[in-house]
């Protein structure tokens, strides 16, 4: 027993020695913040840090944001620096990441998850010059933007699309956990289906997790076995369901978060797309004008940050009258004449 | 002897990092810069130091529970579920009675977390003791059940009312009243008095296990249930008790996460502590004092690897790869310390074999 | 009309249950071999992930699901060998090595996916194969005989492994090495050799189990696609009390309950869905509570064998 304690103490000692040695040998190891401050004085580069709950290739929530930031960075021609932390699903890890980025002098920190609200609200007041953005959320602060996709809007119009095109009169939802965006999305979709008329049934089943890809696939198969010919669902596990839908010709999937038609070009009929580029553009613009936060940014059809994208390969399959109904609903939602009740 | 220990551990660490370096190179990044951050990050700033201890606290608390149950012969891999149950119970009690003064509410909240975690752990203990249900099976299943229960509560009756008003529906409770928040030890950090609580409990568990009759009986059951039974020890009771204590400590870990770190119960509150704590407990040789440095080291490894990901922008998966290699190498190197004669045996066997070939 | 629908539901429910049971069955049978020989392999999750990735990747590159499955089996075997090297040759603490192996498998599969596959991709995957004759029987056919062939393989493995374990000398030695390794050693049989064999075979099965998820079920790979199935498989070994038939019963019970809850959800429920999701876990615990009989775990399980030291 004693031996082991000694071993562990030794290991700690070794780590400390190693760290001292490493810290000593590189001459450039000045405290990082000072260095970045100096750098910032020289250039007007904007440093953006992105904290993601899953990975940059999850084909959903995280990837959609990552691609938008990446594109803005490329378009800026070197004016924007970008740092990314992936797999920060646990709030405790995200907290460390956000605080570290803040101390390193980043200008904008995007905490891309609803579960980051607490930690952003706690850290932001200590760093009044940094802009924080997180979502889905509503609570802002002097230097906090909260973005809030109105997932129910796209869901509603896709509900109309599904109900009007379904031959079996049954549509299925593959849900993750009944919370957050999934509630908005599912409620909007069901109301869209109901609004389309024609006595179409909506069935819903949850996997109980956000990343149970295999089970999402099984739920999709079960929906199809039980007669559904139009399916939809949110969160990163949806790709599993899309693959299952692709295995049965004549069945279609409706996507959310990003254009998922790349996953299965023959199965994804349309996608609700969050236009993060516009959201970020707005944040950058406001920041330039001196507004560091304080706004609750909704992504909706009205402000153009929410889009409906048809899969070009399958678009021709949508009958003209269905498409007209969908477009009309979209217009009405944008104009505010059509309200979707979330209660 | 000491020299050999040092050499072996150093070799294990260097070996693990060397293999890890190949993967960093594969990801087209600079391993030297990466390791510099990984090894110095947790120790070279107040941020790194406090965040390391933020990770250490739940590892230590959960690990202490695992030590008690393992010492009693119960393999508890249900820490994850027990943490969640403790977290939700403490948050629930704090939210239910926001107007009580802190001196009353704070102990009540701690008690609620410990009791709920303990009862959750005791389920597996009683099932094993009375109905012969294997604890590995029941704790794995109970982890999943706890995860669903936790989600059901934070998205259901305990959800922050504001989340409903604004229609965002994020699954988290409201902030608990600040009279029960654990004081932050260093301003601008997340290190709270929860860490001190964990250290005190480590000493308490040491005393309980090594210097009391209960501790003696717990260990006797673990050493051999048959013999313990002949000695007149109520074996089922002590098995259940060990799991109750294990659950209570894990429940406290969840409570500290709520009161000391997040101030509310929210999604994914446990960062896999239930499993990492097993590693910490076993590296600490199942000793309540040995686990203190072991969980600090493990906390530093978790944090350092995360800091490395940020510093050199490599895929997050490499973090897991390096952690996996470090664990495997260090645990495998133990044999060279424990049984140095083996090394000689293998060497002679090897030379004999190569001799036969040539 | 309703009768036809009810029949359809029953067929769907049973068929889904069998499909869901297959990866658990394969992985748990593999773990059973390891544990029978005395090694507690907590690294199953990592092995499954590596199998899932290599199966996917080789299918993706070669367009051949069979090659993919083969690659998964080989990868699983290699991971099993690594576990054997650490826990048998180097006599490391098995719980720690297993968790280390799990992390390694998760990390490596995620890393290789990032480096060598451009995001989420489709593969041709394995198609269901209806057994001629049997598959045409009404009701029974679509329930049991219209799956991809890994399903048949997994179920055939149950009697096969039972025979090997209880009717062959190799099986006798494996069981003996998990109970009294000293005795086996005295008889001149290599303890390490047998444990290596069992861990490698177990790893191969776990690798195949992982590939079942990617190559056969979902036709894709994503980070952490196994989502904890390795740990469930380990639990099922305890449910089955180290017997192939018991493990079959456990996998089927768990997966049928899972399939049942999926169908109940899809057909409409009006209570919190979490209750449904919990169902298979609760059913498994209750089933074990009410089943009687003594349990004889391999006595030397978890203890590294050191010659001359009595375990």
PDB file of C-alpha atoms in Angstrom, chain A residues 39-156:
ATOM      1  CA  UNK A  39      -0.744  40.492 -31.100  1.00  0.00           C
ATOM      2  CA  UNK A  40      -4.130  42.136 -31.028  1.00  0.00           C
ATOM      3  CA  UNK A  41      -2.573  45.543 -30.815  1.00  0.00           C
ATOM      4  CA  UNK A  42      -0.780  44.888 -34.067  1.00  0.00           C
ATOM      5  CA  UNK A  43      -3.658  43.543 -36.096  1.00  0.00           C
ATOM      6  CA  UNK A  44      -7.377  43.977 -36.191  1.00  0.00           C
ATOM      7  CA  UNK A  45      -8.026  40.288 -36.412  1.00  0.00           C
ATOM      8  CA  UNK A  46     -11.199  39.050 -34.812  1.00  0.00           C
ATOM      9  CA  UNK A  47     -10.722  35.923 -32.782  1.00  0.00           C
ATOM     10  CA  UNK A  48     -13.713  33.605 -32.606  1.00  0.00           C
ATOM     11  CA  UNK A  49     -13.918  30.529 -30.401  1.00  0.00           C
ATOM     12  CA  UNK A  50     -16.546  27.873 -30.954  1.00  0.00           C
ATOM     13  CA  UNK A  51     -17.545  25.364 -28.278  1.00  0.00           C
ATOM     14  CA  UNK A  52     -19.509  22.416 -29.641  1.00  0.00           C
ATOM     15  CA  UNK A  53     -21.408  19.724 -27.754  1.00  0.00           C
ATOM     16  CA  UNK A  54     -20.745  17.016 -30.343  1.00  0.00           C
ATOM     17  CA  UNK A  55     -18.380  16.880 -33.324  1.00  0.00           C
ATOM     18  CA  UNK A  56     -17.904  19.077 -36.387  1.00  0.00           C
ATOM     19  CA  UNK A  57     -19.074  16.218 -38.598  1.00  0.00           C
ATOM     20  CA  UNK A  58     -22.262  15.234 -36.789  1.00  0.00           C
ATOM     21  CA  UNK A  59     -24.354  16.245 -39.821  1.00  0.00           C
ATOM     22  CA  UNK A  60     -26.677  18.249 -37.580  1.00  0.00           C
ATOM     23  CA  UNK A  61     -26.617  20.997 -34.943  1.00  0.00           C
ATOM     24  CA  UNK A  62     -22.843  21.247 -34.445  1.00  0.00           C
ATOM     25  CA  UNK A  63     -21.819  20.795 -38.053  1.00  0.00           C
ATOM     26  CA  UNK A  64     -24.288  23.413 -39.285  1.00  0.00           C
ATOM     27  CA  UNK A  65     -22.731  26.031 -36.993  1.00  0.00           C
ATOM     28  CA  UNK A  66     -19.177  24.914 -37.688  1.00  0.00           C
ATOM     29  CA  UNK A  67     -19.623  25.197 -41.453  1.00  0.00           C
ATOM     30  CA  UNK A  68     -21.096  28.671 -41.125  1.00  0.00           C
ATOM     31  CA  UNK A  69     -18.239  29.967 -38.970  1.00  0.00           C
ATOM     32  CA  UNK A  70     -15.742  28.302 -41.262  1.00  0.00           C
ATOM     33  CA  UNK A  71     -17.281  29.981 -44.286  1.00  0.00           C
ATOM     34  CA  UNK A  72     -17.242  33.387 -42.623  1.00  0.00           C
ATOM     35  CA  UNK A  73     -13.620  32.843 -41.755  1.00  0.00           C
ATOM     36  CA  UNK A  74     -12.729  31.928 -45.338  1.00  0.00           C
ATOM     37  CA  UNK A  75     -14.663  34.886 -46.720  1.00  0.00           C
ATOM     38  CA  UNK A  76     -12.940  37.280 -44.345  1.00  0.00           C
ATOM     39  CA  UNK A  77      -9.605  36.565 -46.043  1.00  0.00           C
ATOM     40  CA  UNK A  78      -7.572  36.195 -42.916  1.00  0.00           C
ATOM     41  CA  UNK A  79      -9.416  38.772 -40.853  1.00  0.00           C
ATOM     42  CA  UNK A  80     -10.894  36.115 -38.582  1.00  0.00           C
ATOM     43  CA  UNK A  81      -9.129  33.574 -36.447  1.00  0.00           C
ATOM     44  CA  UNK A  82     -11.041  30.503 -35.369  1.00  0.00           C
ATOM     45  CA  UNK A  83     -10.595  27.977 -32.552  1.00  0.00           C
ATOM     46  CA  UNK A  84     -12.885  25.023 -31.968  1.00  0.00           C
ATOM     47  CA  UNK A  85     -13.490  22.697 -29.023  1.00  0.00           C
ATOM     48  CA  UNK A  86     -15.461  19.564 -29.824  1.00  0.00           C
ATOM     49  CA  UNK A  87     -17.190  16.963 -27.689  1.00  0.00           C
ATOM     50  CA  UNK A  88     -17.957  19.505 -24.998  1.00  0.00           C
ATOM     51  CA  UNK A  89     -21.337  17.942 -24.269  1.00  0.00           C
ATOM     52  CA  UNK A  90     -20.677  17.978 -20.554  1.00  0.00           C
ATOM     53  CA  UNK A  91     -21.272  21.442 -19.092  1.00  0.00           C
ATOM     54  CA  UNK A  92     -18.262  21.085 -16.780  1.00  0.00           C
ATOM     55  CA  UNK A  93     -15.924  20.605 -19.764  1.00  0.00           C
ATOM     56  CA  UNK A  94     -17.584  23.447 -21.640  1.00  0.00           C
ATOM     57  CA  UNK A  95     -17.142  25.703 -18.632  1.00  0.00           C
ATOM     58  CA  UNK A  96     -13.394  25.117 -18.641  1.00  0.00           C
ATOM     59  CA  UNK A  97     -13.217  25.689 -22.388  1.00  0.00           C
ATOM     60  CA  UNK A  98     -15.163  28.942 -22.282  1.00  0.00           C
ATOM     61  CA  UNK A  99     -13.165  30.343 -19.371  1.00  0.00           C
ATOM     62  CA  UNK A 100      -9.887  29.426 -21.022  1.00  0.00           C
ATOM     63  CA  UNK A 101     -10.870  31.076 -24.285  1.00  0.00           C
ATOM     64  CA  UNK A 102     -11.950  34.153 -22.342  1.00  0.00           C
ATOM     65  CA  UNK A 103      -8.608  34.462 -20.586  1.00  0.00           C
ATOM     66  CA  UNK A 104      -6.787  33.996 -23.892  1.00  0.00           C
ATOM     67  CA  UNK A 105      -8.306  37.143 -25.303  1.00  0.00           C
ATOM     68  CA  UNK A 106     -10.832  35.829 -27.769  1.00  0.00           C
ATOM     69  CA  UNK A 107     -13.294  38.464 -29.011  1.00  0.00           C
ATOM     70  CA  UNK A 108     -16.335  36.311 -29.617  1.00  0.00           C
ATOM     71  CA  UNK A 109     -17.084  33.033 -27.866  1.00  0.00           C
ATOM     72  CA  UNK A 110     -19.902  30.975 -29.291  1.00  0.00           C
ATOM     73  CA  UNK A 111     -21.154  28.349 -26.859  1.00  0.00           C
ATOM     74  CA  UNK A 112     -23.312  26.337 -29.184  1.00  0.00           C
ATOM     75  CA  UNK A 113     -25.666  24.582 -26.805  1.00  0.00           C
ATOM     76  CA  UNK A 114     -28.669  25.255 -24.636  1.00  0.00           C
ATOM     77  CA  UNK A 115     -26.950  23.612 -21.680  1.00  0.00           C
ATOM     78  CA  UNK A 116     -24.262  26.321 -21.652  1.00  0.00           C
ATOM     79  CA  UNK A 117     -26.579  29.063 -20.387  1.00  0.00           C
ATOM     80  CA  UNK A 118     -25.473  28.770 -16.750  1.00  0.00           C
ATOM     81  CA  UNK A 119     -21.788  28.885 -17.452  1.00  0.00           C
ATOM     82  CA  UNK A 120     -22.026  31.729 -19.964  1.00  0.00           C
ATOM     83  CA  UNK A 121     -24.091  33.805 -17.548  1.00  0.00           C
ATOM     84  CA  UNK A 122     -21.483  33.192 -14.869  1.00  0.00           C
ATOM     85  CA  UNK A 123     -18.354  33.959 -16.873  1.00  0.00           C
ATOM     86  CA  UNK A 124     -19.556  36.818 -19.096  1.00  0.00           C
ATOM     87  CA  UNK A 125     -19.682  39.553 -16.405  1.00  0.00           C
ATOM     88  CA  UNK A 126     -15.994  38.968 -15.653  1.00  0.00           C
ATOM     89  CA  UNK A 127     -15.033  39.669 -19.263  1.00  0.00           C
ATOM     90  CA  UNK A 128     -17.128  42.676 -20.304  1.00  0.00           C
ATOM     91  CA  UNK A 129     -15.195  43.234 -23.549  1.00  0.00           C
ATOM     92  CA  UNK A 130     -15.856  39.776 -24.912  1.00  0.00           C
ATOM     93  CA  UNK A 131     -19.030  38.930 -26.777  1.00  0.00           C
ATOM     94  CA  UNK A 132     -20.644  35.683 -25.732  1.00  0.00           C
ATOM     95  CA  UNK A 133     -23.308  33.941 -27.763  1.00  0.00           C
ATOM     96  CA  UNK A 134     -25.165  30.789 -26.905  1.00  0.00           C
ATOM     97  CA  UNK A 135     -28.347  29.026 -27.824  1.00  0.00           C
ATOM     98  CA  UNK A 136     -30.973  27.772 -27.782  1.00  0.00           C
ATOM     99  CA  UNK A 137     -31.797  30.277 -25.091  1.00  0.00           C
ATOM    100  CA  UNK A 138     -33.478  33.529 -24.201  1.00  0.00           C
ATOM    101  CA  UNK A 139     -31.484  34.947 -21.272  1.00  0.00           C
ATOM    102  CA  UNK A 140     -29.185  37.710 -22.423  1.00  0.00           C
ATOM    103  CA  UNK A 141     -26.708  40.005 -20.700  1.00  0.00           C
ATOM    104  CA  UNK A 142     -24.844  43.196 -21.621  1.00  0.00           C
ATOM    105  CA  UNK A 143     -22.345  41.063 -23.534  1.00  0.00           C
ATOM    106  CA  UNK A 144     -24.434  37.952 -24.146  1.00  0.00           C
ATOM    107  CA  UNK A 145     -26.438  37.189 -27.261  1.00  0.00           C
ATOM    108  CA  UNK A 146     -28.955  34.381 -26.990  1.00  0.00           C
ATOM    109  CA  UNK A 147     -30.030  32.807 -30.249  1.00  0.00           C
ATOM    110  CA  UNK A 148     -33.245  30.930 -30.488  1.00  0.00           C
ATOM    111  CA  UNK A 149     -34.223  29.039 -33.664  1.00  0.00           C
ATOM    112  CA  UNK A 150     -37.968  28.964 -34.159  1.00  0.00           C
ATOM    113  CA  UNK A 151     -37.850  25.301 -35.077  1.00  0.00           C
ATOM    114  CA  UNK A 152     -41.633  25.090 -34.996  1.00  0.00           C
ATOM    115  CA  UNK A 153     -41.970  27.311 -38.073  1.00  0.00           C
ATOM    116  CA  UNK A 154     -40.129  25.074 -40.506  1.00  0.00           C
ATOM    117  CA  UNK A 155     -41.619  22.066 -38.807  1.00  0.00           C
ATOM    118  CA  UNK A 156     -45.109  23.415 -39.399  1.00  0.00           C
TER     119      UNK A 156
END
